[in-house]
mmCIF file of C-alpha atoms in Angstrom:
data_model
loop_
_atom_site.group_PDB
_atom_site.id
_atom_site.type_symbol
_atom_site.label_atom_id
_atom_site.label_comp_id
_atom_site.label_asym_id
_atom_site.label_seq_id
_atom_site.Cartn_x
_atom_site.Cartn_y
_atom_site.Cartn_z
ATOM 1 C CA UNK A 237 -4.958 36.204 -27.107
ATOM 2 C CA UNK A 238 -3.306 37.890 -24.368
ATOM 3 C CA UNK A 239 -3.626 35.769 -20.409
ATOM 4 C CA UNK A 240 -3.067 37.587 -17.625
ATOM 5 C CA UNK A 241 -0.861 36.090 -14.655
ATOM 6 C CA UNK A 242 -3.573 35.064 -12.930
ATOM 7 C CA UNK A 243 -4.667 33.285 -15.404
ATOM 8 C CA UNK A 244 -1.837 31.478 -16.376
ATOM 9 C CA UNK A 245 -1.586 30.569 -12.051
ATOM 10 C CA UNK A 246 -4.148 28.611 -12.608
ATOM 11 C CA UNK A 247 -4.034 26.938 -15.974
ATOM 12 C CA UNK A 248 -0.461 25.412 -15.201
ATOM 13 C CA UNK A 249 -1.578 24.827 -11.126
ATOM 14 C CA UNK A 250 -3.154 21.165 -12.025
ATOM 15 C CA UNK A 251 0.693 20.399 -13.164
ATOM 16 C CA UNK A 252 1.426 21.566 -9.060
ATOM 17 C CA UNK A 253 -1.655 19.822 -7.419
ATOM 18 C CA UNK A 254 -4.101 21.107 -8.425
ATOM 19 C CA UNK A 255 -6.454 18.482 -9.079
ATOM 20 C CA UNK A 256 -5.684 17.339 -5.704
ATOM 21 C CA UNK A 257 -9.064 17.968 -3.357
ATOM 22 C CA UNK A 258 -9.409 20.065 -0.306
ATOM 23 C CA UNK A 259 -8.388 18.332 2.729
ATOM 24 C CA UNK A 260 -9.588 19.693 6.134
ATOM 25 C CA UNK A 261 -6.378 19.888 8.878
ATOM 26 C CA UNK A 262 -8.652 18.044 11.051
ATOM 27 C CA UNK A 263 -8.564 15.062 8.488
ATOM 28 C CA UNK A 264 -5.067 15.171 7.576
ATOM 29 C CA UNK A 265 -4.150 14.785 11.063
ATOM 30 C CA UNK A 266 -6.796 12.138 12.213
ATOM 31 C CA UNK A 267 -4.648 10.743 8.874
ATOM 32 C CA UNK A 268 -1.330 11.089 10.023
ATOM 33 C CA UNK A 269 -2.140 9.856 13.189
ATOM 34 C CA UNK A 270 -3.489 7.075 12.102
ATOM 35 C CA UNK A 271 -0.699 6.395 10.033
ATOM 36 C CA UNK A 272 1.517 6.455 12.730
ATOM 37 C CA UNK A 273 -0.363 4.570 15.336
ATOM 38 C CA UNK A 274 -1.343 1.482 12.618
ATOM 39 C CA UNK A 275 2.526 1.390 11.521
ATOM 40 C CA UNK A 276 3.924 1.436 14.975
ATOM 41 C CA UNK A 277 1.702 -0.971 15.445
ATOM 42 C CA UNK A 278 2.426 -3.322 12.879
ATOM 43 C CA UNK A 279 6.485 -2.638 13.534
ATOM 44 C CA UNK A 280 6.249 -3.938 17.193
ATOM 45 C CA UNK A 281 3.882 -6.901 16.763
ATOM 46 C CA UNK A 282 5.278 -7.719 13.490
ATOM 47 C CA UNK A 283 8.733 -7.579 15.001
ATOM 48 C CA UNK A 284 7.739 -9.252 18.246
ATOM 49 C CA UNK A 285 6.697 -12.193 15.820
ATOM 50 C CA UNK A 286 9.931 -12.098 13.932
ATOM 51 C CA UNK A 287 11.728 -12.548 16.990
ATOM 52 C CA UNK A 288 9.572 -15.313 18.416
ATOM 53 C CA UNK A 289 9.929 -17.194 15.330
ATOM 54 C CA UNK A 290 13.681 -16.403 14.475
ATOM 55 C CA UNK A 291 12.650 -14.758 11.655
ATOM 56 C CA UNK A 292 14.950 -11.471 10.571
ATOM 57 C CA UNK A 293 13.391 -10.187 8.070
ATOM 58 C CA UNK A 294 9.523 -8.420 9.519
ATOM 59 C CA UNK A 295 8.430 -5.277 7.544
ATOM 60 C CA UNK A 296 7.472 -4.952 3.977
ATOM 61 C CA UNK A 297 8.987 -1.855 2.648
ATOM 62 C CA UNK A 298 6.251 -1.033 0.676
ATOM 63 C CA UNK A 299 3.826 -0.884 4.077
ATOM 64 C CA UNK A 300 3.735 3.225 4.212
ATOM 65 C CA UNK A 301 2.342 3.284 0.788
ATOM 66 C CA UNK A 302 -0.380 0.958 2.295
ATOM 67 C CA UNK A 303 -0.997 3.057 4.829
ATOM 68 C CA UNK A 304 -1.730 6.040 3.298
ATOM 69 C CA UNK A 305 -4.528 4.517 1.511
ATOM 70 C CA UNK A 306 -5.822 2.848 4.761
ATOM 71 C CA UNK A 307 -5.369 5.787 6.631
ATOM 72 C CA UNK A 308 -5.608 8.503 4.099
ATOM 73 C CA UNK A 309 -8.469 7.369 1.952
ATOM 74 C CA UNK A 310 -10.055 4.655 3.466
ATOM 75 C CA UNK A 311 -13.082 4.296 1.343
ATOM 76 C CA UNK A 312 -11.081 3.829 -2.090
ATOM 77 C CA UNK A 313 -11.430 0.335 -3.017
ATOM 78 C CA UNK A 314 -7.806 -0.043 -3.411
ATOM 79 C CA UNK A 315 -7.778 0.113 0.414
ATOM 80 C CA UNK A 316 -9.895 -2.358 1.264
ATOM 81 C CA UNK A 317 -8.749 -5.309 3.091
ATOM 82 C CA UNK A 318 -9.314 -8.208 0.242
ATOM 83 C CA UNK A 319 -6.952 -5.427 -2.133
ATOM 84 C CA UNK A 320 -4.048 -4.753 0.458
ATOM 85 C CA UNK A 321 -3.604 -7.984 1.941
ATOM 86 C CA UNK A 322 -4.518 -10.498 -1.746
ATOM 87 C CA UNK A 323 -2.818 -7.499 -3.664
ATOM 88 C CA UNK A 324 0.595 -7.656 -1.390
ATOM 89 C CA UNK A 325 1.059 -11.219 -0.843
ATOM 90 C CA UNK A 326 0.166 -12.380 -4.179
ATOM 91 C CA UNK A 327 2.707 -9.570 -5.986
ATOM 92 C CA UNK A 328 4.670 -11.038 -3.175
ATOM 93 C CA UNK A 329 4.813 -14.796 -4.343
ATOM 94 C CA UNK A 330 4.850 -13.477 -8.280
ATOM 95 C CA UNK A 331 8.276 -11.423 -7.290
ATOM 96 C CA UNK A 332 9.580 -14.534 -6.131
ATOM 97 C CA UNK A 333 8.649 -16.615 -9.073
ATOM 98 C CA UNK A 334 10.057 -14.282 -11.225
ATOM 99 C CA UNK A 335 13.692 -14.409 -9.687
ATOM 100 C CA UNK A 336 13.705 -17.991 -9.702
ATOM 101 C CA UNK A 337 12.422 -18.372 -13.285
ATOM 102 C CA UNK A 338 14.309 -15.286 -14.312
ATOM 103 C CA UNK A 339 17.195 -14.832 -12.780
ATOM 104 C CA UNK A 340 18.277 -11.326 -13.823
ATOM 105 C CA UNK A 341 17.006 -8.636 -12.286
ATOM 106 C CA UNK A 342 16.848 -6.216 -15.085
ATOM 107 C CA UNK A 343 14.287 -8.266 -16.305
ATOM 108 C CA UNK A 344 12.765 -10.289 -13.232
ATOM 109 C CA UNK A 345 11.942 -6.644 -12.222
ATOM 110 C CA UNK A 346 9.120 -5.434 -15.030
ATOM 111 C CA UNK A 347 8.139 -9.413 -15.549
ATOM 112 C CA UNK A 348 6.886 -9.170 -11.932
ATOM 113 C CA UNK A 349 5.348 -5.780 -11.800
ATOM 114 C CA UNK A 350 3.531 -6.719 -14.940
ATOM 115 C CA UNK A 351 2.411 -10.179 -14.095
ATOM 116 C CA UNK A 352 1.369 -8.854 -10.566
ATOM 117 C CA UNK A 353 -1.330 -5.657 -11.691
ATOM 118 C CA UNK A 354 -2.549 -8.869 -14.109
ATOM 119 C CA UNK A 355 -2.926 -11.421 -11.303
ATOM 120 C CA UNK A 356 -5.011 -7.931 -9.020
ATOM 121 C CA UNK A 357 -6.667 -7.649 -12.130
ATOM 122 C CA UNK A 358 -7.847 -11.061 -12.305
ATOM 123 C CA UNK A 359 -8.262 -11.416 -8.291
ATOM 124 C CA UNK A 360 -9.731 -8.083 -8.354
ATOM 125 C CA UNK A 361 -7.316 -6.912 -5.717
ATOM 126 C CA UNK A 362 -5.631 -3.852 -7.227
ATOM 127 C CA UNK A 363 -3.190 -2.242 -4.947
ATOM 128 C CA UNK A 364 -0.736 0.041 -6.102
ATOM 129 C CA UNK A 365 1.604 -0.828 -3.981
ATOM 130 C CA UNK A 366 1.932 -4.111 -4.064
ATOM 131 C CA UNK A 367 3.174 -3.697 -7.629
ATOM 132 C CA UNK A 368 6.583 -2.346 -5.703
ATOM 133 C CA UNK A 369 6.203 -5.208 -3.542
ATOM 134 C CA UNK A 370 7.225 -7.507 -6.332
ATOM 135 C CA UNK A 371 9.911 -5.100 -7.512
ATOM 136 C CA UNK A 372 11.687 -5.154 -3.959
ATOM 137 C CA UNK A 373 11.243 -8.623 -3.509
ATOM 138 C CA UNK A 374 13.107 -9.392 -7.119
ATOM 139 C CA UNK A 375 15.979 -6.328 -6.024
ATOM 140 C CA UNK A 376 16.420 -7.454 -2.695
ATOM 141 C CA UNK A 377 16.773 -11.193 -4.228
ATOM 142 C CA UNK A 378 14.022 -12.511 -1.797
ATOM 143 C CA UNK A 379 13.798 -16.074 -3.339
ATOM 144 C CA UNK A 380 11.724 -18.074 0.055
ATOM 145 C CA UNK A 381 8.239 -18.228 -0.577
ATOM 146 C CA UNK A 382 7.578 -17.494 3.427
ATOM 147 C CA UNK A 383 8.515 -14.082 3.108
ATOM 148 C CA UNK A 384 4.661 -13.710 0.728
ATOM 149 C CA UNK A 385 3.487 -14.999 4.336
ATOM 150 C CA UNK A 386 5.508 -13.842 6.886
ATOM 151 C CA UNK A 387 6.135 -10.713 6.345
ATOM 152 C CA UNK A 388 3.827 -9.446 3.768
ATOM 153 C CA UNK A 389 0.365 -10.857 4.874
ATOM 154 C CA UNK A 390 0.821 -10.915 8.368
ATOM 155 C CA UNK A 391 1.814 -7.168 7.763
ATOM 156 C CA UNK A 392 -0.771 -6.492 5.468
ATOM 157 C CA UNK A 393 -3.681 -8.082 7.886
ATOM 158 C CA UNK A 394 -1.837 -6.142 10.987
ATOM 159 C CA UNK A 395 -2.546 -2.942 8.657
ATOM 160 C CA UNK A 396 -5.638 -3.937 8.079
ATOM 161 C CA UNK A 397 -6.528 -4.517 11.579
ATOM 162 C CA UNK A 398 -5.054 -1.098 12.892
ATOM 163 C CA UNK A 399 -6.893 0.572 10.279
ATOM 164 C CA UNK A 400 -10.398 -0.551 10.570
ATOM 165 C CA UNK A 401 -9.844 -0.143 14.762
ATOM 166 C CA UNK A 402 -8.508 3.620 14.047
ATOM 167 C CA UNK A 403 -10.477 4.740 11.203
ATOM 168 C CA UNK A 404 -14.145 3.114 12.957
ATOM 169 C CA UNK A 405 -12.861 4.980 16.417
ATOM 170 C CA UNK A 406 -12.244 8.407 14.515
ATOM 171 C CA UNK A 407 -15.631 8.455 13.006
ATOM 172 C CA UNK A 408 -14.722 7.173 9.200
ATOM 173 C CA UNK A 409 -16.190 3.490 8.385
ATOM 174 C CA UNK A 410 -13.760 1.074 7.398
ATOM 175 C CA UNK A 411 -13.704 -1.275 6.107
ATOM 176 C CA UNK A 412 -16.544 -0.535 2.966
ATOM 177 C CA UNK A 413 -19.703 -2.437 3.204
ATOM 178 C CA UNK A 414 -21.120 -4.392 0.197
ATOM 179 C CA UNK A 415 -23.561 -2.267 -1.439
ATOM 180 C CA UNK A 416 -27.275 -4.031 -0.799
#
């Protein structure tokens, strides 16, 4: 069976994005903006507190990938506040467990990735990206249990904050409301 190009455009254009939906510009900059305003946001305060407290270490690396599904999508469930802030800080304390049961990062690494989608599972807190949360807190050999406190939740609530101020001034409701 002979395809023509066309046709072959856009078979192998779901490999390129294609199964990604139409966004309007005016949403992917009321997005961006958003974005930017709830993570500069969360930098200053979050740094402000840091410095109050003598605390060096802030931000959560992991906090733009939190942001884009506050800001981005802010009706997936994975962006709702009990699944960004339970999701982070409890991936947060399993990284840590992990290193100091484990030791080894080779394998400290997958053990806490693992063992934190099954404690969002169980919590029914899945965030995606508070799985990386416990991978950077096992490579950057985080091993104080504060840092699940201070930074992660305070970031993750500072997020959360931002986001339902931003998103509920732009138009978009946020955070979602229990079904009746």
């Amino acid at each position: 069976m002979k395809y023509s190009l066309s046709d072959l455009i856009r078979h192998y254009a779901f490999y390129l994005g294609g199964d990604q939906p139409q966004v309007s510009w005016a949403e992917r900059l009321r997005s961006v903006c958003g974005a930017f305003l709830g993570l500069a946001f969360v930098f200053m305060t979050a740094k402000f507190l840091g410095e109050r407290s003598g605390i060096d270490e802030w931000l959560m690396a992991s906090l733009g990938a939190s942001a884009l599904l506050v800001f981005a999508l802010p009706g997936s469930p994975m962006a709702q506040p009990w699944a960004v802030i339970a999701g982070n800080t409890l991936s947060a304390l399993i990284g840590i467990t992990s290193l100091h049961l484990i030791g080894e990062p080779l394998l400290a690494m997958p053990v806490a990735a693992a063992l934190s989608i099954m404690g969002m599972f169980i919590l029914r807190c899945l965030h995606p990206p508070a799985a990386a949360v416990a991978l950077i807190v096992v490579l950057g050999g985080i091993g104080h249990y504060r840092y699940a406190f201070f930074p992660v939740m305070v970031d993750s609530i500072l997020l959360i904050l931002a986001g339902a101020a931003y998103s509920n001034l732009t138009g978009k409701p946020y955070p979602n409301k229990p079904p009746k």
